[in-house]
Amino acid sequence: MADVPNVWEMTLARLDQTMSVLDLKPGVIKYLREPRRILEVAIPVKMDNGDIDIFKGYRVQHNTNRGPAKGGIRYHQDVTLDEIKALAMLMTWKCSLVNIPFGGSKGGIVVDPSKISKKELENLTRRYTYELLPFIGPEKDIPAPDVGTNAQIMAWIMDTYSIAKGYMVPGVVTGKPIELGGSQGREEATSRGAVYTLLCALKVLGIDASNLTVAIQGFGNVGSHAAKILHDLGFKIIALADVSGAIQNKNGIDPYKLSEFTKGNALAGYPEAEKFDPLKFFETKCDILIPAALENQITEKNAASVKARIIAEGANAPTTPAADPILKDNNIFIIPDVLCNSGGVTVSYFEWVQGNDAYFWSKRKVNLQLRDIMEKAFYEVYDFSTKRKLDMRNAALAIAVGRVAQAMKLRGVYP
Ligand code: GLU
């Protein structure tokens, strides 16, 4: 697939661009470009048919200057090491931007989780965790859910880690079930955080928040919760897409009904909307476009046809660097991924704090604290972007990378 842009190279290119606005020494630049640790494992799994299958797994810790590494684990058939390296680096910038005391990491397994049984999924998860044992821990590196993983998988990771230690260690993962020390509000936190940044964007752009239309790509954790929160706030969800296809309804799609429907059916078959060509999804005339699926979706090929006024990047790296100037020329306001989707890791931080304290917060407290952090981060980025005449993405990265570079300088290089 030679024409698919390499997300690691793109993430590095963006970093290089950002570093040109920061006054950093060449050695610091070299340091920030490299992941600190990369682990690649072959995971043997006893399959239901009695045979053994081998799956490829990764964990990349990009940077730990500001605290333990933090980042999700992705189960997807297209996972590559380059993708995980890029996503680990984005976690470093994300945690730095919202100023939580973590570095960045990411893990992944090359597997389509919908194609294996629950028992196989558990075996795979437990053996992967076993291989990660020396590298993860509440003070070292803390996994969380990402594409293709969920609270049940986090529970298996915590259990496997805890069995090895001999006592329960809830702080080894976040995104756990509430019954096992998970946080209120974690499941919808990425979407809620994205909505808080979107409300800030509407305010600074002077757009009245009533009667606005929304198109969302992805109806997984981030897309479905964003649709529900926005629907509750009076926004109209007029188009949605996932791997099964794209649907639209000018009168609005009820995300609660759709959620019920997708429990047993493909989104594209939803009877209360009209199916349309998914290749035309980004051409949907709407006020707000939310890519909430995978990376590399808005590219130089389709960017010119985007008709939204705001793009809120719920996914990680959904827009390629080549698409950015095209969107900018068309005056589309971008809430970049490291800002827009950082609500997930922010509530992961709250979960880690609550677990360490063995004292648990109400949902109200979680959401209020999340709102404070997201609004503060949004206005920091927006003010920096206006002051330095940078776009929102470069402003966000400049703040985030600058903080990591400063932490690195203060700590120095050992020995
Ligand atoms: N996977 C999520 C992300 O990409 C959350 C990571 C976390 O909570 O550690 O931001």
Coordinates of C-alpha atoms and ligand atoms in Angstrom, one line a residue:
M1 CA 0.0 0.0 0.0
A2 CA 2.6 2.5 -1.2
D3 CA 0.2 5.4 -1.4
V4 CA -0.9 5.2 2.2
P5 CA 1.1 7.9 4.1
N6 CA 3.3 6.7 6.8
V7 CA 1.9 8.0 10.1
W8 CA 5.3 7.9 11.9
E9 CA 7.0 9.9 9.2
M10 CA 4.1 12.4 9.3
T11 CA 4.3 12.7 13.1
L12 CA 8.0 13.4 12.9
A13 CA 7.5 15.9 10.1
R14 CA 5.0 17.7 12.3
L15 CA 7.4 17.6 15.2
D16 CA 10.2 19.1 13.1
Q17 CA 7.9 21.9 12.0
T18 CA 7.0 22.6 15.6
M19 CA 10.6 22.6 16.7
S20 CA 11.4 25.2 14.2
V21 CA 9.3 27.7 16.2
L22 CA 10.9 26.6 19.5
D23 CA 14.5 27.5 20.1
L24 CA 15.8 24.0 20.9
K25 CA 19.4 22.7 20.7
P26 CA 20.1 20.0 18.0
G27 CA 20.7 17.4 20.7
V28 CA 17.3 18.1 22.3
I29 CA 15.6 17.7 19.0
K30 CA 17.4 14.4 18.3
Y31 CA 16.3 13.2 21.8
L32 CA 12.6 14.1 21.3
R33 CA 12.4 12.4 17.9
E34 CA 13.4 9.0 19.4
P35 CA 11.1 6.6 21.4
R36 CA 12.8 5.7 24.6
R37 CA 11.9 1.9 24.5
I38 CA 10.4 -0.4 22.0
L39 CA 9.2 -3.9 22.8
E40 CA 8.1 -6.3 20.1
V41 CA 6.7 -9.7 21.1
A42 CA 5.4 -12.8 19.5
I43 CA 2.3 -13.9 21.4
P44 CA 1.4 -17.6 21.2
V45 CA -2.3 -18.3 21.8
K46 CA -4.1 -21.6 22.3
M47 CA -7.0 -21.3 19.9
D48 CA -10.5 -22.9 20.3
N49 CA -9.7 -25.5 17.6
G50 CA -6.8 -26.8 19.7
D51 CA -4.1 -25.3 17.5
I52 CA -1.6 -22.5 18.4
D53 CA -1.6 -19.2 16.6
I54 CA 1.0 -16.5 16.9
F55 CA 0.1 -12.8 17.1
K56 CA 2.5 -9.8 16.9
G57 CA 2.4 -7.3 19.7
Y58 CA 4.1 -4.0 20.5
R59 CA 4.6 -1.5 23.3
V60 CA 6.4 1.7 22.7
Q61 CA 7.4 4.1 25.4
H62 CA 8.2 7.4 23.7
N63 CA 9.1 9.7 26.6
T64 CA 9.1 9.6 30.4
N65 CA 10.6 13.0 31.3
R66 CA 7.3 14.3 32.9
G67 CA 6.2 11.1 34.6
P68 CA 5.4 7.5 33.9
A69 CA 4.6 6.5 30.3
K70 CA 0.8 6.6 29.6
G71 CA -1.1 5.3 26.6
G72 CA -3.7 2.9 25.2
I73 CA -3.5 -0.5 23.7
R74 CA -4.9 -1.0 20.2
Y75 CA -6.2 -4.3 18.8
H76 CA -6.5 -3.9 15.0
Q77 CA -5.6 -6.0 12.0
D78 CA -3.6 -3.1 10.4
V79 CA -1.5 -2.3 13.5
T80 CA 2.2 -1.6 12.6
L81 CA 5.2 -0.7 14.7
D82 CA 5.4 2.7 12.9
E83 CA 1.8 3.4 13.8
I84 CA 2.4 2.6 17.5
K85 CA 5.5 4.7 17.5
A86 CA 3.6 7.7 16.2
L87 CA 0.7 7.2 18.6
A88 CA 3.1 6.9 21.5
M89 CA 4.7 10.2 20.6
L90 CA 1.3 11.8 20.3
M91 CA 0.5 10.6 23.8
T92 CA 3.6 12.4 25.1
W93 CA 2.4 15.7 23.5
K94 CA -1.2 15.1 24.7
C95 CA -0.3 14.5 28.3
S96 CA 2.0 17.5 28.3
L97 CA -0.6 19.8 26.7
V98 CA -3.2 19.1 29.4
N99 CA -0.3 19.3 31.9
I100 CA -0.9 15.9 33.6
P101 CA 2.3 14.2 35.0
F102 CA 2.7 11.5 32.4
G103 CA 4.9 10.7 29.5
G104 CA 3.7 8.9 26.4
S105 CA 3.4 5.3 25.3
K106 CA 1.2 3.1 23.1
G107 CA 0.7 -0.6 22.6
G108 CA -0.9 -2.7 19.9
I109 CA -1.6 -6.2 18.7
V110 CA -2.1 -7.1 15.1
V111 CA -5.5 -8.8 15.4
D112 CA -9.1 -8.2 14.4
P113 CA -10.7 -8.7 17.8
S114 CA -14.1 -9.4 16.1
K115 CA -12.7 -12.5 14.4
I116 CA -11.6 -14.4 17.5
S117 CA -13.7 -15.8 20.4
K118 CA -13.9 -14.3 23.9
K119 CA -11.7 -17.0 25.3
E120 CA -9.1 -16.5 22.6
L121 CA -9.2 -12.7 23.3
E122 CA -8.6 -13.4 27.0
N123 CA -5.7 -15.8 26.3
L124 CA -4.2 -13.3 23.9
T125 CA -4.5 -10.4 26.4
R126 CA -3.1 -12.3 29.3
R127 CA -0.1 -13.6 27.4
Y128 CA 0.6 -10.2 26.0
T129 CA 0.4 -8.7 29.5
Y130 CA 2.8 -11.4 30.8
E131 CA 5.3 -10.4 28.1
L132 CA 4.9 -6.7 29.2
L133 CA 5.3 -7.5 32.9
P134 CA 8.8 -6.0 33.3
F135 CA 7.9 -2.8 31.4
I136 CA 4.5 -1.8 32.9
G137 CA 3.3 -0.7 36.3
P138 CA 1.7 2.2 38.1
E139 CA 5.0 4.1 38.3
K140 CA 6.4 2.9 34.9
D141 CA 3.9 2.7 32.1
I142 CA 0.1 2.5 32.4
P143 CA -2.0 1.1 29.6
A144 CA -5.6 2.0 28.8
P145 CA -8.2 1.2 26.1
D146 CA -7.9 2.4 22.5
V147 CA -9.4 1.2 19.2
G148 CA -10.5 -2.4 19.6
T149 CA -10.0 -2.7 23.4
N150 CA -12.3 -2.0 26.3
A151 CA -12.9 -2.2 30.1
Q152 CA -13.0 -6.0 30.1
I153 CA -9.6 -6.2 28.4
M154 CA -8.2 -3.8 31.0
A155 CA -9.7 -6.0 33.8
W156 CA -7.7 -9.0 32.3
I157 CA -4.6 -7.0 32.1
M158 CA -4.9 -5.8 35.7
D159 CA -5.7 -9.4 36.9
T160 CA -2.7 -10.9 35.1
Y161 CA -0.4 -8.2 36.4
S162 CA -1.8 -8.5 40.0
I163 CA -1.4 -12.3 40.0
A164 CA 2.2 -11.9 39.1
K165 CA 2.8 -9.4 41.9
G166 CA 0.8 -11.4 44.4
Y167 CA -1.6 -8.5 45.3
M168 CA -4.2 -6.4 43.5
V169 CA -2.6 -3.5 41.6
P170 CA -5.4 -1.3 40.2
G171 CA -3.1 1.5 39.2
V172 CA -1.5 -0.6 36.4
V173 CA -4.2 0.2 33.9
T174 CA -6.9 2.8 33.5
G175 CA -10.3 2.5 31.7
K176 CA -11.1 -0.4 34.1
P177 CA -14.6 -1.5 35.0
I178 CA -16.0 0.8 37.8
E179 CA -16.4 -2.3 40.0
L180 CA -12.6 -2.8 39.9
G181 CA -11.6 0.8 40.6
G182 CA -12.4 2.4 37.3
S183 CA -13.4 6.1 37.3
Q184 CA -16.9 7.4 36.8
G185 CA -17.1 9.1 33.5
R186 CA -14.0 7.4 32.0
E187 CA -15.9 5.6 29.2
E188 CA -17.3 8.8 27.6
A189 CA -14.4 11.1 28.7
T190 CA -12.7 11.4 25.3
S191 CA -16.0 12.5 23.8
R192 CA -17.0 14.8 26.7
G193 CA -13.6 16.4 26.5
A194 CA -13.9 16.9 22.8
V195 CA -17.3 18.5 23.2
Y196 CA -15.8 20.9 25.9
T197 CA -13.2 22.0 23.4
L198 CA -15.8 22.4 20.7
L199 CA -17.9 24.7 22.9
C200 CA -14.8 26.8 23.5
A201 CA -14.2 27.0 19.7
L202 CA -17.8 28.1 19.0
K203 CA -17.3 30.8 21.6
V204 CA -14.1 32.2 20.2
L205 CA -15.4 32.0 16.7
G206 CA -18.6 33.8 17.6
I207 CA -20.8 30.9 16.4
D208 CA -24.2 30.5 18.1
A209 CA -24.4 27.0 19.4
S210 CA -28.1 26.4 18.4
N211 CA -29.2 24.5 15.3
L212 CA -25.7 23.3 14.3
T213 CA -25.2 20.2 12.2
V214 CA -22.7 17.5 12.8
A215 CA -21.1 14.7 10.8
I216 CA -19.2 12.0 12.6
Q217 CA -16.8 9.4 11.2
G218 CA -16.7 6.4 13.5
F219 CA -19.3 5.0 15.9
G220 CA -17.1 3.3 18.4
N221 CA -16.4 4.6 21.8
V222 CA -15.5 8.1 20.8
G223 CA -18.0 8.6 17.9
S224 CA -21.0 7.1 19.6
H225 CA -20.6 9.1 22.9
A226 CA -19.8 12.3 21.1
A227 CA -23.0 11.8 19.1
K228 CA -25.1 11.3 22.2
I229 CA -23.6 14.2 24.2
L230 CA -24.0 16.6 21.2
H231 CA -27.6 15.3 20.6
D232 CA -28.4 16.0 24.2
L233 CA -27.1 19.5 23.8
G234 CA -29.4 20.1 20.8
F235 CA -26.9 19.6 18.0
K236 CA -28.2 17.7 14.9
I237 CA -26.3 14.6 13.9
I238 CA -26.9 14.5 10.1
A239 CA -24.3 12.0 8.9
L240 CA -22.4 9.1 10.4
A241 CA -20.0 6.5 8.9
D242 CA -18.1 3.4 10.0
V243 CA -16.5 0.4 8.2
S244 CA -19.9 -0.8 7.1
G245 CA -20.7 2.5 5.2
A246 CA -22.2 6.0 5.5
I247 CA -25.7 7.1 6.4
Q248 CA -27.4 10.5 6.4
N249 CA -30.6 12.2 7.4
K250 CA -31.1 15.9 7.1
N251 CA -33.7 15.8 9.9
G252 CA -31.2 14.3 12.3
I253 CA -30.2 10.8 13.4
D254 CA -31.0 9.8 17.0
P255 CA -27.7 8.3 18.3
Y256 CA -29.5 6.4 21.1
K257 CA -31.7 4.6 18.7
L258 CA -28.7 4.0 16.4
S259 CA -26.7 2.5 19.3
E260 CA -29.5 0.1 20.0
F261 CA -29.6 -0.9 16.3
T262 CA -25.8 -1.4 16.0
K263 CA -25.8 -3.9 18.8
G264 CA -27.0 -6.5 16.4
N265 CA -26.7 -4.9 12.9
A266 CA -24.3 -2.9 10.7
L267 CA -24.6 0.9 11.0
A268 CA -25.1 1.2 7.2
G269 CA -28.4 -0.8 7.4
Y270 CA -30.0 1.7 9.8
P271 CA -33.5 2.1 8.5
E272 CA -34.1 5.7 9.7
A273 CA -31.4 7.2 7.5
E274 CA -30.3 7.0 3.9
K275 CA -27.2 5.1 2.9
F276 CA -24.7 7.1 0.8
D277 CA -21.2 6.7 -0.7
P278 CA -18.7 6.6 2.1
L279 CA -16.1 8.2 -0.2
K280 CA -18.3 11.3 -0.2
F281 CA -18.6 11.4 3.6
F282 CA -16.2 14.3 4.1
E283 CA -18.1 16.3 1.5
T284 CA -21.1 16.4 3.8
K285 CA -22.3 20.0 4.2
C286 CA -22.3 20.5 8.0
D287 CA -21.1 22.9 10.7
I288 CA -18.9 20.4 12.6
L289 CA -17.0 17.4 11.3
I290 CA -15.7 14.9 13.8
P291 CA -13.3 12.3 12.5
A292 CA -13.5 9.7 15.3
A293 CA -12.0 6.6 13.7
L294 CA -8.5 6.0 12.5
E295 CA -5.5 8.1 11.2
N296 CA -5.0 9.4 7.7
Q297 CA -8.6 10.1 6.8
I298 CA -8.5 13.7 5.7
T299 CA -5.8 13.9 3.1
E300 CA -4.7 16.2 0.3
K301 CA -7.1 14.2 -1.9
N302 CA -10.3 15.0 -0.1
A303 CA -9.4 18.1 2.1
A304 CA -10.6 20.6 -0.6
S305 CA -14.1 19.1 -0.6
V306 CA -14.6 19.4 3.2
K307 CA -17.5 21.8 3.8
A308 CA -17.5 22.0 7.6
R309 CA -16.6 25.1 9.5
I310 CA -14.9 23.3 12.4
I311 CA -13.1 20.0 12.4
A312 CA -12.9 18.4 15.9
E313 CA -10.3 15.6 15.8
G314 CA -11.7 12.9 18.1
A315 CA -9.3 10.4 16.5
N316 CA -5.5 10.5 16.7
A317 CA -3.8 11.8 13.6
P318 CA -7.0 11.8 11.3
T319 CA -5.6 14.6 9.2
T320 CA -2.4 14.4 7.2
P321 CA 0.1 17.3 7.1
A322 CA -0.5 17.7 3.4
A323 CA -4.2 18.3 4.1
D324 CA -3.6 21.0 6.8
P325 CA -2.8 23.9 4.4
I326 CA -5.8 23.1 2.2
L327 CA -8.1 23.2 5.2
K328 CA -6.5 26.4 6.4
D329 CA -7.0 28.1 3.0
N330 CA -10.6 27.2 3.3
N331 CA -10.8 28.9 6.7
I332 CA -11.7 25.7 8.5
F333 CA -11.0 25.9 12.2
I334 CA -9.2 22.7 13.4
I335 CA -9.3 21.5 17.0
P336 CA -6.2 19.3 16.8
D337 CA -6.1 15.7 18.1
V338 CA -3.7 16.3 21.0
L339 CA -6.1 18.9 22.3
C340 CA -9.5 17.6 21.2
N341 CA -9.2 14.0 22.3
S342 CA -7.1 14.5 25.4
G343 CA -10.2 14.1 27.7
G344 CA -9.7 10.4 27.7
V345 CA -6.2 10.4 29.1
T346 CA -7.2 13.2 31.5
V347 CA -9.8 11.1 33.1
S348 CA -7.4 8.2 33.0
Y349 CA -5.2 10.4 35.1
F350 CA -8.1 11.0 37.5
E351 CA -8.6 7.2 37.7
W352 CA -4.9 6.7 38.5
V353 CA -5.1 9.3 41.2
Q354 CA -8.3 7.9 42.7
G355 CA -6.8 4.4 42.6
N356 CA -3.6 5.5 44.3
D357 CA -5.6 7.3 47.0
A358 CA -8.2 4.5 47.3
Y359 CA -10.8 7.3 47.4
F360 CA -13.3 7.6 44.6
W361 CA -14.9 10.7 43.1
S362 CA -18.5 11.4 42.0
K363 CA -19.3 11.7 38.3
R364 CA -20.0 15.4 38.8
K365 CA -16.6 16.0 40.3
V366 CA -14.9 14.0 37.4
N367 CA -16.8 16.0 34.7
L368 CA -16.2 19.4 36.4
Q369 CA -12.5 18.8 36.8
L370 CA -12.3 17.5 33.2
R371 CA -14.1 20.7 32.0
D372 CA -11.6 22.9 33.9
I373 CA -8.6 21.1 32.3
M374 CA -10.0 21.1 28.8
E375 CA -11.0 24.7 28.8
K376 CA -7.7 25.8 30.3
A377 CA -5.8 23.8 27.6
F378 CA -8.0 25.2 24.8
Y379 CA -7.5 28.8 25.8
E380 CA -3.8 28.3 26.3
V381 CA -3.5 27.0 22.8
Y382 CA -5.9 29.6 21.3
D383 CA -4.0 32.5 23.0
F384 CA -0.7 31.1 21.9
S385 CA -1.9 30.7 18.4
T386 CA -3.2 34.3 18.1
K387 CA -0.1 35.7 19.8
R388 CA 2.4 33.8 17.7
K389 CA 0.3 33.7 14.5
L390 CA 0.3 29.9 14.4
D391 CA -2.5 27.6 13.5
M392 CA -4.1 25.6 16.4
R393 CA -2.1 22.5 15.7
N394 CA 1.3 24.1 15.7
A395 CA 0.4 26.2 18.8
A396 CA -0.7 23.0 20.6
L397 CA 2.4 21.1 19.7
A398 CA 4.7 24.0 20.5
I399 CA 3.3 24.3 24.0
A400 CA 3.4 20.5 24.6
V401 CA 6.9 19.9 23.1
G402 CA 8.2 23.0 24.9
R403 CA 7.1 21.6 28.3
V404 CA 8.7 18.2 27.6
A405 CA 11.9 19.8 26.4
Q406 CA 12.0 21.9 29.6
A407 CA 11.5 18.8 31.8
M408 CA 14.3 17.1 30.0
K409 CA 16.6 20.1 30.4
L410 CA 15.9 20.3 34.2
R411 CA 16.4 16.6 34.7
G412 CA 19.5 16.5 32.5
V413 CA 20.9 13.5 30.8
Y414 CA 22.2 10.6 32.9
P415 CA 25.1 10.0 33.7
Ligands
GLU1 N1 -6.3 5.6 24.0 C1 -6.6 6.9 24.5 C2 -5.9 8.0 23.7 O1 -5.4 7.8 22.6 C3 -6.5 7.1 26.0 C4 -5.1 6.8 26.5 C5 -5.1 6.7 28.0 O2 -6.1 6.9 28.7 O3 -4.0 6.4 28.5 O4 -5.8 9.1 24.1

